[in-house]
Amino acid sequence: MSNCGFESINRGTMERLVNTNSTLMYKRNWQIHAAFTRGEYSECMEVIEKQLKDTKGLCEYALYIKAMIKRQQGKIQDAVSACAQAQECTTTMAACDFLLKLCSKEMLGEAAATAVLSHAEQNVEEALDVTIYSHFIEVLCQAKNAARAVAVLQQMRARGNTPRDEDFAAVISVCVGLADFSKGIQVVRQAIEAGSIPTLELMNALLSTTR
């Protein structure tokens, strides 16, 4: 069975996301991990609910997996709710990045991703790295919100984060799909200034929007 479109969650990620100070909590998170990767979602949800009851809802990892399972079941609002609860427990870069990745891969929507980014900017002590904003741009592109994606690219550069080639390409592609040459060429200029040269195919597609 599918694991909701996510790659396997390795031990290193688990170590960052679980509270190793609680032996029972740690063991239960591994039970959740094992059941989830086997595709045994009913068993996984049983352990998740026990974990959340015993931790008074304050277990990030259990909430992440709950959100993924609910999304896989088509229960979008339940998935967004679990994501929001996880966000309240989150104060690390890795956890916020994981949540934004969840919003992107599981298509939880722009509002959920915006809440995560806002929480990260207010609560994570270290400077946010490029992957945080890249996952947010992915969500904006899914929502076809070209204007906001262009603004985020500008914010990234203003903060000293150079967007990835893929970030520029994704936003240009959205501009092509919306036939918005003005915003598209704005992104092309940003890309060139950052040392990222859009492909000829993408440039031709953007130029075609003026015909």
PDB file of C-alpha atoms in Angstrom:
ATOM      1  CA  MET A   1       0.000   0.000   0.000  1.00  0.00           C
ATOM      2  CA  SER A   2       1.020   3.622  -0.539  1.00  0.00           C
ATOM      3  CA  ASN A   3       2.541   5.632   2.277  1.00  0.00           C
ATOM      4  CA  CYS A   4       0.699   8.772   1.152  1.00  0.00           C
ATOM      5  CA  GLY A   5       3.313   9.804  -1.390  1.00  0.00           C
ATOM      6  CA  PHE A   6       6.073  10.405   1.161  1.00  0.00           C
ATOM      7  CA  GLU A   7       9.452   8.771   0.949  1.00  0.00           C
ATOM      8  CA  SER A   8      10.312   6.482   3.846  1.00  0.00           C
ATOM      9  CA  ILE A   9      11.009   8.383   7.035  1.00  0.00           C
ATOM     10  CA  ASN A  10      14.475   7.401   8.142  1.00  0.00           C
ATOM     11  CA  ARG A  11      15.917   7.040  11.618  1.00  0.00           C
ATOM     12  CA  GLY A  12      17.670  10.392  11.443  1.00  0.00           C
ATOM     13  CA  THR A  13      14.383  12.197  10.823  1.00  0.00           C
ATOM     14  CA  MET A  14      12.722  10.243  13.595  1.00  0.00           C
ATOM     15  CA  GLU A  15      15.468  11.224  16.029  1.00  0.00           C
ATOM     16  CA  ARG A  16      14.810  14.891  15.302  1.00  0.00           C
ATOM     17  CA  LEU A  17      11.032  14.632  15.584  1.00  0.00           C
ATOM     18  CA  VAL A  18      10.448  12.474  18.663  1.00  0.00           C
ATOM     19  CA  ASN A  19      11.011  13.245  22.317  1.00  0.00           C
ATOM     20  CA  THR A  20      13.732  10.835  23.420  1.00  0.00           C
ATOM     21  CA  ASN A  21      13.273  11.877  27.039  1.00  0.00           C
ATOM     22  CA  SER A  22      10.123   9.757  27.245  1.00  0.00           C
ATOM     23  CA  THR A  23      10.802   6.066  26.685  1.00  0.00           C
ATOM     24  CA  LEU A  24       7.139   5.179  26.174  1.00  0.00           C
ATOM     25  CA  MET A  25       6.609   8.099  23.799  1.00  0.00           C
ATOM     26  CA  TYR A  26       9.707   7.131  21.823  1.00  0.00           C
ATOM     27  CA  LYS A  27       8.654   3.482  21.548  1.00  0.00           C
ATOM     28  CA  ARG A  28       5.148   4.409  20.466  1.00  0.00           C
ATOM     29  CA  ASN A  29       6.473   6.718  17.761  1.00  0.00           C
ATOM     30  CA  TRP A  30       8.480   3.817  16.387  1.00  0.00           C
ATOM     31  CA  GLN A  31       5.318   1.677  16.447  1.00  0.00           C
ATOM     32  CA  ILE A  32       3.547   4.435  14.510  1.00  0.00           C
ATOM     33  CA  HIS A  33       6.437   4.604  12.054  1.00  0.00           C
ATOM     34  CA  ALA A  34       6.492   0.826  11.530  1.00  0.00           C
ATOM     35  CA  ALA A  35       2.719   0.514  11.027  1.00  0.00           C
ATOM     36  CA  PHE A  36       2.661   3.494   8.676  1.00  0.00           C
ATOM     37  CA  THR A  37       5.470   2.253   6.438  1.00  0.00           C
ATOM     38  CA  ARG A  38       3.764  -1.174   6.251  1.00  0.00           C
ATOM     39  CA  GLY A  39       0.552   0.542   5.134  1.00  0.00           C
ATOM     40  CA  GLU A  40      -1.359  -0.730   8.172  1.00  0.00           C
ATOM     41  CA  TYR A  41      -3.287   2.483   8.702  1.00  0.00           C
ATOM     42  CA  SER A  42      -5.984   1.180  11.081  1.00  0.00           C
ATOM     43  CA  GLU A  43      -3.347  -0.176  13.466  1.00  0.00           C
ATOM     44  CA  CYS A  44      -1.315   2.996  13.005  1.00  0.00           C
ATOM     45  CA  MET A  45      -4.270   5.225  13.923  1.00  0.00           C
ATOM     46  CA  GLU A  46      -4.932   3.193  17.068  1.00  0.00           C
ATOM     47  CA  VAL A  47      -1.391   3.797  18.291  1.00  0.00           C
ATOM     48  CA  ILE A  48      -1.571   7.460  17.242  1.00  0.00           C
ATOM     49  CA  GLU A  49      -4.712   8.046  19.292  1.00  0.00           C
ATOM     50  CA  LYS A  50      -3.121   6.389  22.348  1.00  0.00           C
ATOM     51  CA  GLN A  51      -0.038   8.548  21.877  1.00  0.00           C
ATOM     52  CA  LEU A  52      -2.050  11.756  21.584  1.00  0.00           C
ATOM     53  CA  LYS A  53      -4.180  10.878  24.594  1.00  0.00           C
ATOM     54  CA  ASP A  54      -1.151  10.190  26.795  1.00  0.00           C
ATOM     55  CA  THR A  55       0.717  13.292  25.617  1.00  0.00           C
ATOM     56  CA  LYS A  56      -2.364  15.548  25.777  1.00  0.00           C
ATOM     57  CA  GLY A  57      -2.071  16.092  22.028  1.00  0.00           C
ATOM     58  CA  LEU A  58       1.540  17.278  22.202  1.00  0.00           C
ATOM     59  CA  CYS A  59       3.319  14.759  19.980  1.00  0.00           C
ATOM     60  CA  GLU A  60       4.499  16.234  16.696  1.00  0.00           C
ATOM     61  CA  TYR A  61       5.328  12.961  14.989  1.00  0.00           C
ATOM     62  CA  ALA A  62       1.967  11.326  15.755  1.00  0.00           C
ATOM     63  CA  LEU A  63       0.214  14.391  14.366  1.00  0.00           C
ATOM     64  CA  TYR A  64       2.344  14.405  11.186  1.00  0.00           C
ATOM     65  CA  ILE A  65       1.468  10.802  10.441  1.00  0.00           C
ATOM     66  CA  LYS A  66      -2.188  11.353  11.316  1.00  0.00           C
ATOM     67  CA  ALA A  67      -2.291  14.212   8.805  1.00  0.00           C
ATOM     68  CA  MET A  68      -0.759  12.023   6.093  1.00  0.00           C
ATOM     69  CA  ILE A  69      -3.205   9.182   6.717  1.00  0.00           C
ATOM     70  CA  LYS A  70      -6.226  11.497   6.757  1.00  0.00           C
ATOM     71  CA  ARG A  71      -5.061  13.077   3.488  1.00  0.00           C
ATOM     72  CA  GLN A  72      -4.624   9.632   1.938  1.00  0.00           C
ATOM     73  CA  GLN A  73      -8.200   8.839   3.005  1.00  0.00           C
ATOM     74  CA  GLY A  74      -9.438  12.011   1.328  1.00  0.00           C
ATOM     75  CA  LYS A  75     -10.292  13.713   4.637  1.00  0.00           C
ATOM     76  CA  ILE A  76      -8.670  17.035   3.812  1.00  0.00           C
ATOM     77  CA  GLN A  77     -10.063  19.068   6.707  1.00  0.00           C
ATOM     78  CA  ASP A  78      -8.981  16.412   9.219  1.00  0.00           C
ATOM     79  CA  ALA A  79      -5.516  16.443   7.634  1.00  0.00           C
ATOM     80  CA  VAL A  80      -5.307  20.236   7.842  1.00  0.00           C
ATOM     81  CA  SER A  81      -6.494  20.111  11.469  1.00  0.00           C
ATOM     82  CA  ALA A  82      -3.788  17.590  12.404  1.00  0.00           C
ATOM     83  CA  CYS A  83      -1.211  19.717  10.596  1.00  0.00           C
ATOM     84  CA  ALA A  84      -2.334  22.798  12.559  1.00  0.00           C
ATOM     85  CA  GLN A  85      -2.083  20.908  15.866  1.00  0.00           C
ATOM     86  CA  ALA A  86       1.429  19.728  14.966  1.00  0.00           C
ATOM     87  CA  GLN A  87       2.383  23.290  14.161  1.00  0.00           C
ATOM     88  CA  GLU A  88       1.549  24.362  17.725  1.00  0.00           C
ATOM     89  CA  CYS A  89       4.153  21.870  19.045  1.00  0.00           C
ATOM     90  CA  THR A  90       6.826  22.938  16.590  1.00  0.00           C
ATOM     91  CA  THR A  91       9.821  25.162  17.343  1.00  0.00           C
ATOM     92  CA  THR A  92      12.595  23.584  15.222  1.00  0.00           C
ATOM     93  CA  MET A  93      13.654  24.192  11.642  1.00  0.00           C
ATOM     94  CA  ALA A  94      13.462  20.482  10.774  1.00  0.00           C
ATOM     95  CA  ALA A  95       9.916  20.155  12.069  1.00  0.00           C
ATOM     96  CA  CYS A  96       8.651  23.281  10.264  1.00  0.00           C
ATOM     97  CA  ASP A  97      10.333  22.122   7.068  1.00  0.00           C
ATOM     98  CA  PHE A  98       8.659  18.731   7.457  1.00  0.00           C
ATOM     99  CA  LEU A  99       5.259  20.399   7.934  1.00  0.00           C
ATOM    100  CA  LEU A 100       5.655  22.563   4.827  1.00  0.00           C
ATOM    101  CA  LYS A 101       6.732  19.495   2.893  1.00  0.00           C
ATOM    102  CA  LEU A 102       3.582  17.805   4.142  1.00  0.00           C
ATOM    103  CA  CYS A 103       1.470  20.740   2.925  1.00  0.00           C
ATOM    104  CA  SER A 104       3.153  20.543  -0.479  1.00  0.00           C
ATOM    105  CA  LYS A 105       3.201  16.779  -1.050  1.00  0.00           C
ATOM    106  CA  GLU A 106      -0.283  16.192   0.325  1.00  0.00           C
ATOM    107  CA  MET A 107      -1.735  19.383  -1.223  1.00  0.00           C
ATOM    108  CA  LEU A 108      -3.208  20.665   2.038  1.00  0.00           C
ATOM    109  CA  GLY A 109      -3.602  24.134   0.591  1.00  0.00           C
ATOM    110  CA  GLU A 110      -2.149  27.618   0.729  1.00  0.00           C
ATOM    111  CA  ALA A 111      -3.836  28.593   4.010  1.00  0.00           C
ATOM    112  CA  ALA A 112      -2.308  25.649   5.908  1.00  0.00           C
ATOM    113  CA  ALA A 113       1.142  26.330   4.435  1.00  0.00           C
ATOM    114  CA  THR A 114       0.891  30.057   5.213  1.00  0.00           C
ATOM    115  CA  ALA A 115       0.096  29.270   8.852  1.00  0.00           C
ATOM    116  CA  VAL A 116       3.135  26.985   9.078  1.00  0.00           C
ATOM    117  CA  LEU A 117       5.476  29.542   7.515  1.00  0.00           C
ATOM    118  CA  SER A 118       4.171  32.312   9.753  1.00  0.00           C
ATOM    119  CA  HIS A 119       4.639  30.088  12.811  1.00  0.00           C
ATOM    120  CA  ALA A 120       8.187  29.237  11.698  1.00  0.00           C
ATOM    121  CA  GLU A 121       9.129  32.887  11.164  1.00  0.00           C
ATOM    122  CA  GLN A 122       7.855  33.786  14.641  1.00  0.00           C
ATOM    123  CA  ASN A 123       9.045  30.778  16.659  1.00  0.00           C
ATOM    124  CA  VAL A 124      12.141  29.217  15.076  1.00  0.00           C
ATOM    125  CA  GLU A 125      15.213  30.874  16.538  1.00  0.00           C
ATOM    126  CA  GLU A 126      17.654  30.158  13.712  1.00  0.00           C
ATOM    127  CA  ALA A 127      17.372  31.862  10.312  1.00  0.00           C
ATOM    128  CA  LEU A 128      15.060  29.920   8.000  1.00  0.00           C
ATOM    129  CA  ASP A 129      16.885  28.195   5.158  1.00  0.00           C
ATOM    130  CA  VAL A 130      16.000  27.995   1.479  1.00  0.00           C
ATOM    131  CA  THR A 131      14.150  24.659   1.714  1.00  0.00           C
ATOM    132  CA  ILE A 132      11.465  26.184   3.952  1.00  0.00           C
ATOM    133  CA  TYR A 133      10.632  28.800   1.330  1.00  0.00           C
ATOM    134  CA  SER A 134      11.017  26.339  -1.556  1.00  0.00           C
ATOM    135  CA  HIS A 135       8.318  24.088  -0.082  1.00  0.00           C
ATOM    136  CA  PHE A 136       6.117  27.160   0.396  1.00  0.00           C
ATOM    137  CA  ILE A 137       6.627  28.162  -3.245  1.00  0.00           C
ATOM    138  CA  GLU A 138       5.587  24.641  -4.281  1.00  0.00           C
ATOM    139  CA  VAL A 139       2.283  25.154  -2.459  1.00  0.00           C
ATOM    140  CA  LEU A 140       1.764  28.590  -4.047  1.00  0.00           C
ATOM    141  CA  CYS A 141       2.409  27.103  -7.486  1.00  0.00           C
ATOM    142  CA  GLN A 142      -0.131  24.350  -6.791  1.00  0.00           C
ATOM    143  CA  ALA A 143      -2.603  27.124  -5.928  1.00  0.00           C
ATOM    144  CA  LYS A 144      -1.558  29.010  -9.100  1.00  0.00           C
ATOM    145  CA  ASN A 145      -0.901  32.101  -6.990  1.00  0.00           C
ATOM    146  CA  ALA A 146       1.767  33.605  -9.233  1.00  0.00           C
ATOM    147  CA  ALA A 147       1.705  37.050  -7.602  1.00  0.00           C
ATOM    148  CA  ARG A 148       2.476  35.706  -4.160  1.00  0.00           C
ATOM    149  CA  ALA A 149       5.077  33.248  -5.459  1.00  0.00           C
ATOM    150  CA  VAL A 150       6.905  36.127  -7.187  1.00  0.00           C
ATOM    151  CA  ALA A 151       6.778  38.099  -3.930  1.00  0.00           C
ATOM    152  CA  VAL A 152       8.229  35.160  -1.966  1.00  0.00           C
ATOM    153  CA  LEU A 153      11.106  34.860  -4.458  1.00  0.00           C
ATOM    154  CA  GLN A 154      11.855  38.534  -3.862  1.00  0.00           C
ATOM    155  CA  GLN A 155      11.665  38.080  -0.077  1.00  0.00           C
ATOM    156  CA  MET A 156      14.040  35.127  -0.237  1.00  0.00           C
ATOM    157  CA  ARG A 157      16.647  37.130  -2.113  1.00  0.00           C
ATOM    158  CA  ALA A 158      16.217  40.113   0.209  1.00  0.00           C
ATOM    159  CA  ARG A 159      16.973  37.807   3.160  1.00  0.00           C
ATOM    160  CA  GLY A 160      20.060  36.377   1.517  1.00  0.00           C
ATOM    161  CA  ASN A 161      18.440  33.066   0.482  1.00  0.00           C
ATOM    162  CA  THR A 162      19.106  32.309  -3.185  1.00  0.00           C
ATOM    163  CA  PRO A 163      16.119  30.445  -4.660  1.00  0.00           C
ATOM    164  CA  ARG A 164      16.834  27.139  -6.380  1.00  0.00           C
ATOM    165  CA  ASP A 165      16.694  26.831 -10.172  1.00  0.00           C
ATOM    166  CA  GLU A 166      13.590  24.674  -9.624  1.00  0.00           C
ATOM    167  CA  ASP A 167      11.891  27.495  -7.686  1.00  0.00           C
ATOM    168  CA  PHE A 168      12.332  29.981 -10.529  1.00  0.00           C
ATOM    169  CA  ALA A 169      11.261  27.399 -13.120  1.00  0.00           C
ATOM    170  CA  ALA A 170       8.133  26.435 -11.159  1.00  0.00           C
ATOM    171  CA  VAL A 171       6.975  30.051 -10.843  1.00  0.00           C
ATOM    172  CA  ILE A 172       7.687  30.784 -14.513  1.00  0.00           C
ATOM    173  CA  SER A 173       5.670  27.693 -15.449  1.00  0.00           C
ATOM    174  CA  VAL A 174       2.717  28.972 -13.423  1.00  0.00           C
ATOM    175  CA  CYS A 175       2.985  32.343 -15.184  1.00  0.00           C
ATOM    176  CA  VAL A 176       2.955  30.512 -18.530  1.00  0.00           C
ATOM    177  CA  GLY A 177      -0.139  28.571 -17.493  1.00  0.00           C
ATOM    178  CA  LEU A 178      -1.860  31.827 -16.507  1.00  0.00           C
ATOM    179  CA  ALA A 179      -0.618  33.559 -19.684  1.00  0.00           C
ATOM    180  CA  ASP A 180       0.886  36.249 -17.458  1.00  0.00           C
ATOM    181  CA  PHE A 181       3.904  37.433 -19.441  1.00  0.00           C
ATOM    182  CA  SER A 182       4.528  40.446 -17.195  1.00  0.00           C
ATOM    183  CA  LYS A 183       5.031  38.413 -14.023  1.00  0.00           C
ATOM    184  CA  GLY A 184       6.853  35.689 -15.941  1.00  0.00           C
ATOM    185  CA  ILE A 185       9.468  38.061 -17.324  1.00  0.00           C
ATOM    186  CA  GLN A 186       9.831  39.567 -13.850  1.00  0.00           C
ATOM    187  CA  VAL A 187      10.801  36.111 -12.558  1.00  0.00           C
ATOM    188  CA  VAL A 188      13.180  35.604 -15.496  1.00  0.00           C
ATOM    189  CA  ARG A 189      14.983  38.826 -14.549  1.00  0.00           C
ATOM    190  CA  GLN A 190      15.215  37.681 -10.913  1.00  0.00           C
ATOM    191  CA  ALA A 191      16.556  34.311 -12.020  1.00  0.00           C
ATOM    192  CA  ILE A 192      19.251  35.827 -14.245  1.00  0.00           C
ATOM    193  CA  GLU A 193      20.299  38.238 -11.478  1.00  0.00           C
ATOM    194  CA  ALA A 194      20.661  35.222  -9.154  1.00  0.00           C
ATOM    195  CA  GLY A 195      22.753  33.330 -11.733  1.00  0.00           C
ATOM    196  CA  SER A 196      19.976  30.929 -12.745  1.00  0.00           C
ATOM    197  CA  ILE A 197      19.302  30.756 -16.492  1.00  0.00           C
ATOM    198  CA  PRO A 198      15.799  29.510 -17.437  1.00  0.00           C
ATOM    199  CA  THR A 199      15.707  26.795 -20.109  1.00  0.00           C
ATOM    200  CA  LEU A 200      15.086  27.727 -23.729  1.00  0.00           C
ATOM    201  CA  GLU A 201      11.913  25.621 -23.690  1.00  0.00           C
ATOM    202  CA  LEU A 202      10.539  27.574 -20.744  1.00  0.00           C
ATOM    203  CA  MET A 203      11.481  30.913 -22.333  1.00  0.00           C
ATOM    204  CA  ASN A 204       9.755  29.957 -25.582  1.00  0.00           C
ATOM    205  CA  ALA A 205       6.649  28.932 -23.637  1.00  0.00           C
ATOM    206  CA  LEU A 206       6.633  32.296 -21.861  1.00  0.00           C
ATOM    207  CA  LEU A 207       7.104  34.218 -25.102  1.00  0.00           C
ATOM    208  CA  SER A 208       4.171  32.320 -26.615  1.00  0.00           C
ATOM    209  CA  THR A 209       1.862  33.970 -24.052  1.00  0.00           C
ATOM    210  CA  THR A 210       2.307  37.313 -25.871  1.00  0.00           C
ATOM    211  CA  ARG A 211       0.896  36.029 -29.156  1.00  0.00           C
TER     212      ARG A 211
END
